[in-house]
Amino acid sequence: MLPRKRALTGDNNGAASASKQQRPGGKRHVAALILARGGSKGIPLKNIKMLAGVPLLGWVLRAAVDSDVFDSVWVSTDHDEIEKVAKSWGAQVHRRSPEVSRDSSSSLETILEFVRLNPEVDVICHIQATSPCLHPFHVKEAVAMITEQGYDSVFAVVRRHQFRWKEVKKDSGELTVPFNIDPLYRPRRQDWDGELCENGSFYFGTKEILQKSGCLQAGKIAYYEMLPEYSVDIDVDIDWPVAEQRVLRYGYFGRNTPEVACMTIIQVSGCLTDGRVYLSTAGEEMVTLNTKDTTAIRKLQAEGVEVVLLTSAEDPVSQALADRLAKRTGCQVVQVGNQPLDDLEPIVKQKKLEWKDVAYMGNEDVDTKCLNLAGLSAVPKDAPVEAINAAKYTCHSRGGLGAVREFADHILLQKQKAKSQMAQDRIDRHNF
């Protein structure tokens, strides 16, 4: 299920529609603008704090750049470190003036300054840095509502099912009353459409309507409805752990993320095992295997994902485990050296795949190249820092204790999302 778009009828503030005013060549300059002041009081330097291994600013910049609908992507800031991060993620930088860098400065003041200093811009797409679950398709569809459907202003909303009541000040003597509910007839959730609330992800508008009305919600207005899972807004530190888990599940990881992983490669030692070797009284070495993980391998195979197990000549116990598992599941077993990438490159090419089509799970520093290249990559919770930094997903579970199952579920979730997207695309094409 994809977001729904709706227009708000009427022409606010008496502003005439300016969406069809174009440059002589017929092309309007559409610019993305992310405001990232350095003086955040709630979370110091919040905009470049790492969220799931990526600077907060990086999540929305990646979505904006990869949407391919902007003539320019900008970050407005007053801070040197934020400027460095912005440029490293492909953005131009607008150094805002001290007048619009105060605690009391509004977003609108900063946007107006940007427009005044960049007169070539015709459509301003203000994207909030604190909305890390933004995807390119959100941006594409919302921008098209301005550039193709003729709206002057488009903003993001989310549907909420919450009953609201009037606040009563202490000792005021007032009685509270409901805003959107009759207590005698409380509707079931499935019988109530709920209400649309701004989720803060973005506010898009034409320069003409901004200059005429003094805001980005005027003229011929439309809203763009985002699903709740994408509606994440970080204001205070307590939001951070929740946002981190949400972005790992619903965030946009870049162009190299496969719509469907065709092959999953798993290091046996440290991923399928917990790294411990047990000795029997007879001197035999043994390792343990979690049935959740073996079930996960079968789930991947059932969905058409080939599974390859990696072993090392230096670890004969894991080799024996992988061989036995291969007999039970049909997995391919590959023995790799100190640089797994060297041994895996020929296999990926032989199967006529690219690394973006591969999901990789490793547990050591030697896995970092593969973790970086793979479209989807993960490490167990107890992996070393170098591997964690290289992976796109860090499991909550340790190696041998369900980490493979967790990563498999993540892979299958992406596959499910891709199917939903394709199904919605077919519906949209049929409707139009």
XYZ file of C-alpha atoms in Angstrom:
432
model
C 0.000 0.000 0.000
C 1.414 3.359 -1.064
C 0.641 6.857 0.220
C -2.440 8.617 -1.029
C -2.503 12.111 -2.490
C -5.382 14.520 -2.078
C -6.017 18.133 -2.973
C -7.326 20.728 -0.582
C -9.854 22.665 -2.597
C -9.886 26.410 -2.567
C -7.291 29.115 -3.068
C -5.896 30.193 0.314
C -5.019 33.826 0.965
C -6.532 34.770 -2.379
C -3.307 33.818 -4.116
C -3.587 32.981 -7.774
C -2.118 29.724 -9.009
C 1.445 30.333 -10.129
C 2.369 26.754 -10.933
C 2.211 27.231 -14.691
C 4.548 30.237 -14.781
C 7.707 28.822 -16.317
C 11.014 29.954 -17.721
C 11.244 30.611 -21.478
C 12.516 27.058 -22.048
C 9.503 25.631 -20.210
C 11.661 24.133 -17.466
C 11.473 25.370 -13.904
C 14.426 25.044 -11.538
C 13.388 22.711 -8.718
C 15.626 22.883 -5.650
C 15.681 20.740 -2.518
C 16.523 22.698 0.622
C 17.392 21.128 3.986
C 17.766 23.472 6.948
C 20.494 22.344 9.357
C 21.441 24.929 11.949
C 24.348 24.051 14.241
C 22.795 25.360 17.443
C 20.198 22.703 18.233
C 19.281 22.931 21.920
C 17.554 19.545 22.277
C 20.382 17.439 20.777
C 23.726 19.216 20.152
C 24.675 19.003 16.450
C 21.655 16.760 15.965
C 21.737 17.085 12.191
C 25.047 15.234 11.863
C 24.688 12.842 14.786
C 25.027 9.222 13.615
C 21.721 7.387 13.221
C 22.066 3.687 12.329
C 25.565 4.346 11.032
C 24.650 7.376 8.883
C 24.599 11.090 9.813
C 20.988 12.158 10.342
C 21.362 14.642 7.496
C 22.635 11.865 5.227
C 19.345 9.952 5.239
C 17.312 12.740 3.636
C 20.155 13.881 1.369
C 20.503 10.368 -0.032
C 16.772 10.237 -0.768
C 16.798 13.709 -2.342
C 19.818 13.075 -4.566
C 18.624 9.635 -5.672
C 15.145 10.906 -6.542
C 16.631 12.537 -9.684
C 13.961 15.254 -9.706
C 16.027 18.174 -8.397
C 18.112 20.616 -10.396
C 20.027 21.359 -7.198
C 20.160 20.024 -3.646
C 21.101 22.443 -0.868
C 21.808 22.446 2.835
C 21.387 25.754 4.639
C 23.679 25.909 7.661
C 25.828 28.134 9.860
C 28.225 25.390 10.995
C 31.514 24.188 9.443
C 31.110 20.509 10.391
C 27.585 20.372 9.006
C 28.883 21.948 5.799
C 31.512 19.197 5.449
C 28.931 16.448 5.937
C 26.503 18.090 3.504
C 29.108 18.292 0.748
C 30.207 14.700 1.343
C 26.610 13.602 0.668
C 26.388 15.523 -2.604
C 24.727 18.785 -1.516
C 25.589 22.403 -2.203
C 25.807 24.645 0.841
C 24.051 27.914 1.559
C 25.824 29.651 4.449
C 22.978 31.368 6.176
C 23.436 34.823 7.675
C 23.610 35.484 11.452
C 20.206 37.176 11.186
C 18.498 33.848 10.411
C 20.740 31.670 12.619
C 19.362 32.723 15.992
C 17.371 30.445 18.297
C 14.339 32.592 17.542
C 14.777 32.434 13.756
C 11.971 30.676 11.897
C 12.345 28.204 9.050
C 10.401 30.588 6.830
C 12.923 33.395 7.375
C 15.763 31.102 6.329
C 13.892 29.866 3.256
C 13.098 33.425 2.168
C 16.775 34.354 2.504
C 17.738 31.348 0.374
C 15.230 32.302 -2.325
C 16.446 35.899 -2.367
C 20.066 34.795 -2.819
C 19.227 32.120 -5.413
C 16.839 33.799 -7.865
C 17.155 30.971 -10.414
C 15.097 28.685 -8.141
C 11.420 28.392 -9.133
C 10.183 25.572 -6.868
C 11.429 25.192 -3.284
C 11.283 21.752 -1.729
C 11.929 22.160 1.971
C 12.849 18.726 3.367
C 13.218 18.292 7.127
C 16.521 16.744 8.213
C 14.746 15.084 11.143
C 12.672 12.755 8.916
C 15.097 9.910 8.168
C 12.572 7.470 6.659
C 12.023 9.602 3.567
C 12.344 7.670 0.274
C 12.946 8.891 -3.291
C 9.472 7.774 -4.366
C 7.901 10.084 -1.757
C 9.818 13.009 -3.208
C 9.156 12.114 -6.850
C 5.415 11.821 -6.387
C 5.136 15.010 -4.325
C 7.220 17.102 -6.736
C 5.148 15.814 -9.655
C 2.045 17.216 -7.967
C 3.558 20.677 -8.474
C 5.396 20.291 -11.769
C 2.828 18.109 -13.562
C -0.503 18.454 -11.756
C -0.457 22.199 -11.235
C -0.502 22.590 -7.453
C 1.263 25.521 -5.810
C 1.927 23.856 -2.446
C 2.310 20.243 -1.320
C 3.071 19.052 2.202
C 3.395 15.664 3.909
C 0.783 14.251 6.267
C 0.136 11.020 8.140
C -3.221 9.523 9.126
C -3.782 9.298 12.891
C -6.547 7.542 14.782
C -6.517 9.489 18.035
C -9.412 10.946 19.975
C -8.699 14.546 20.999
C -10.039 16.507 23.967
C -9.847 20.148 24.943
C -7.117 20.958 27.455
C -8.319 22.472 30.742
C -6.028 24.795 32.658
C -5.638 24.065 36.338
C -8.112 25.970 38.577
C -9.850 27.460 35.528
C -13.189 25.942 36.446
C -13.734 24.819 32.847
C -14.884 21.379 31.843
C -13.141 19.455 29.120
C -15.028 18.694 25.914
C -14.200 16.367 23.004
C -12.855 17.796 19.750
C -13.393 14.898 17.365
C -15.475 12.267 19.156
C -18.916 11.682 20.580
C -18.282 9.556 23.708
C -21.674 7.907 23.272
C -20.708 6.665 19.826
C -17.039 5.771 19.926
C -16.256 4.404 16.456
C -14.157 1.306 15.937
C -10.816 2.018 14.297
C -11.840 0.177 11.144
C -15.006 2.289 10.903
C -13.222 5.640 11.223
C -10.962 7.181 8.608
C -9.001 9.053 11.260
C -7.498 12.514 10.778
C -4.651 13.874 8.673
C -1.793 15.450 10.626
C 1.327 17.111 9.293
C 4.280 14.761 9.806
C 6.961 17.350 9.088
C 8.767 15.419 6.340
C 8.520 18.134 3.694
C 6.851 21.351 2.554
C 7.068 22.087 -1.181
C 5.930 25.233 -2.947
C 6.556 27.578 -5.839
C 8.663 30.667 -5.366
C 5.796 32.839 -6.587
C 3.371 31.564 -3.987
C 6.001 31.876 -1.236
C 6.761 35.479 -2.091
C 3.104 36.427 -2.540
C 1.683 34.763 0.572
C 4.714 34.596 2.853
C 4.364 30.822 3.425
C 4.698 27.466 1.676
C 1.084 26.423 2.288
C -0.958 28.712 0.105
C -2.540 28.962 -3.319
C -3.733 25.687 -4.780
C -2.790 23.306 -1.957
C -2.517 19.538 -1.858
C -1.360 17.115 0.781
C 0.726 13.993 0.255
C -0.159 11.158 2.618
C 2.731 9.052 3.914
C 2.247 5.747 5.667
C 2.869 5.757 9.451
C 6.015 3.625 9.197
C 7.726 6.370 7.176
C 6.514 9.182 9.438
C 9.447 9.584 11.810
C 10.343 12.950 13.340
C 13.228 13.342 15.794
C 12.953 16.228 18.244
C 14.565 15.045 21.461
C 17.121 12.442 22.525
C 14.463 10.002 23.694
C 13.281 9.716 20.078
C 16.681 8.491 18.920
C 16.525 4.753 19.842
C 13.012 4.455 18.415
C 14.013 6.255 15.204
C 17.100 4.076 14.850
C 15.032 0.895 14.864
C 12.472 2.408 12.505
C 15.075 3.559 9.999
C 16.756 0.145 9.985
C 13.434 -1.361 8.995
C 11.910 1.335 6.786
C 14.747 3.687 5.822
C 16.156 4.185 2.325
C 19.610 2.620 1.993
C 20.573 3.907 -1.460
C 20.538 2.862 -5.081
C 22.577 -0.277 -4.427
C 19.876 -1.732 -2.219
C 18.303 -4.527 -4.257
C 14.580 -4.636 -4.848
C 14.994 -8.365 -4.301
C 18.201 -10.059 -3.119
C 18.995 -12.876 -5.524
C 21.730 -14.406 -3.399
C 22.578 -14.321 0.305
C 26.133 -15.042 1.432
C 26.695 -15.950 5.088
C 29.907 -16.451 7.024
C 29.417 -19.620 9.040
C 31.860 -18.810 11.856
C 30.506 -16.026 14.058
C 27.174 -15.727 12.218
C 25.713 -19.221 12.260
C 27.873 -20.110 15.279
C 28.548 -18.186 18.475
C 32.321 -18.351 18.106
C 32.797 -20.931 20.844
C 34.253 -24.407 20.325
C 33.327 -27.192 22.759
C 35.599 -30.128 23.593
C 34.155 -33.537 24.420
C 35.845 -35.925 26.866
C 37.103 -37.791 23.807
C 38.825 -34.662 22.547
C 36.312 -33.945 19.757
C 35.630 -30.318 18.853
C 31.992 -29.240 18.526
C 30.003 -26.101 17.752
C 26.316 -25.332 18.239
C 23.730 -24.308 15.646
C 20.490 -22.423 16.325
C 17.392 -23.933 14.727
C 16.009 -20.426 14.168
C 18.903 -19.778 11.810
C 18.523 -23.010 9.863
C 14.813 -22.290 9.508
C 15.721 -18.830 8.177
C 17.910 -20.367 5.477
C 15.007 -22.512 4.324
C 12.704 -19.473 4.328
C 15.103 -17.611 2.047
C 15.339 -20.576 -0.293
C 11.557 -20.934 -0.361
C 11.381 -17.325 -1.611
C 13.857 -18.022 -4.398
C 16.939 -16.570 -2.680
C 20.075 -18.687 -3.176
C 22.131 -19.138 0.008
C 25.925 -19.517 -0.018
C 27.855 -20.469 3.141
C 31.436 -19.274 3.635
C 34.058 -21.239 5.537
C 37.793 -20.998 6.142
C 40.536 -23.624 5.835
C 41.675 -22.476 9.271
C 38.373 -23.532 10.839
C 37.742 -27.238 10.080
C 34.921 -27.489 12.634
C 32.858 -24.817 10.880
C 33.717 -26.468 7.566
C 32.276 -29.755 8.787
C 29.167 -27.943 10.049
C 28.682 -26.162 6.716
C 29.083 -29.408 4.770
C 26.442 -31.119 6.883
C 24.112 -28.128 6.586
C 24.628 -28.095 2.821
C 23.451 -31.706 2.599
C 20.285 -30.837 4.520
C 19.452 -27.574 2.718
C 21.250 -27.701 -0.614
C 23.318 -24.564 0.114
C 26.549 -24.021 -1.778
C 29.647 -23.992 0.445
C 32.632 -21.831 -0.540
C 35.970 -21.849 1.249
C 37.519 -18.366 1.287
C 40.872 -16.953 2.317
C 41.848 -13.799 4.205
C 40.171 -11.617 1.563
C 36.693 -13.093 0.904
C 36.046 -10.559 -1.864
C 38.788 -12.067 -4.039
C 37.147 -15.486 -3.882
C 33.584 -14.236 -4.261
C 34.012 -11.868 -7.218
C 34.215 -14.724 -9.769
C 31.133 -16.397 -8.257
C 29.037 -13.208 -8.445
C 30.080 -12.687 -12.081
C 29.488 -16.333 -12.957
C 25.901 -16.050 -11.721
C 25.532 -12.867 -13.806
C 24.767 -10.774 -10.744
C 25.956 -7.422 -9.469
C 26.859 -6.780 -5.850
C 23.675 -4.746 -5.451
C 21.783 -8.012 -5.982
C 23.663 -9.701 -3.130
C 22.922 -9.799 0.594
C 26.024 -10.424 2.695
C 26.405 -11.310 6.368
C 29.848 -11.235 7.948
C 31.413 -10.983 11.351
C 35.037 -9.881 10.998
C 37.199 -7.033 9.716
C 38.013 -9.066 6.576
C 34.323 -8.878 5.620
C 34.223 -5.072 5.389
C 34.760 -4.869 1.610
C 31.913 -7.272 0.940
C 29.716 -5.564 3.533
C 30.285 -2.225 1.789
C 29.643 -3.580 -1.714
C 26.549 -5.677 -1.044
C 23.115 -4.202 -1.634
C 22.009 -5.520 1.752
C 24.560 -6.323 4.435
C 24.480 -7.192 8.113
C 26.579 -8.209 11.090
C 25.626 -9.806 14.420
C 25.415 -7.599 17.494
C 28.809 -8.778 18.762
C 30.752 -7.999 15.567
C 33.827 -5.710 15.776
C 33.385 -1.978 15.242
C 34.954 -1.988 11.760
C 32.443 -4.549 10.518
C 29.511 -2.772 12.194
C 30.439 0.511 10.510
C 30.618 -1.180 7.102
C 27.265 -2.991 7.404
C 23.904 -1.489 6.510
C 22.142 -3.453 9.252
C 23.286 -4.442 12.738
C 21.326 -7.297 14.280
C 20.006 -7.226 17.824
C 21.044 -10.846 18.233
C 24.550 -12.216 18.636
C 26.121 -14.694 16.261
C 24.687 -18.193 16.626
C 21.734 -16.877 18.626
C 19.278 -15.908 15.899
C 21.218 -13.200 14.041
C 20.874 -15.015 10.707
C 17.125 -15.359 11.271
C 16.900 -11.630 11.956
C 18.800 -10.723 8.792
C 16.736 -13.169 6.743
C 13.554 -11.490 7.985
C 15.023 -8.122 6.951
C 15.795 -9.463 3.459
C 12.305 -10.886 3.063
C 10.775 -7.621 4.289
C 12.548 -5.768 1.461
C 11.260 -8.388 -0.966
C 7.723 -7.909 0.344
C 8.012 -4.116 0.025
C 9.198 -4.516 -3.578
C 6.191 -6.707 -4.382
C 3.830 -4.159 -2.828
C 5.457 -1.386 -4.839
C 5.070 -3.310 -8.097
C 1.449 -4.143 -7.299
C 0.667 -0.481 -6.590
C 2.450 0.568 -9.789
C 0.179 -1.766 -11.750
C -2.887 -0.280 -10.037
C -1.698 3.266 -10.761
C -1.062 2.481 -14.437
C -4.509 0.929 -14.703
C -6.169 3.963 -13.091
C -4.480 6.383 -15.459
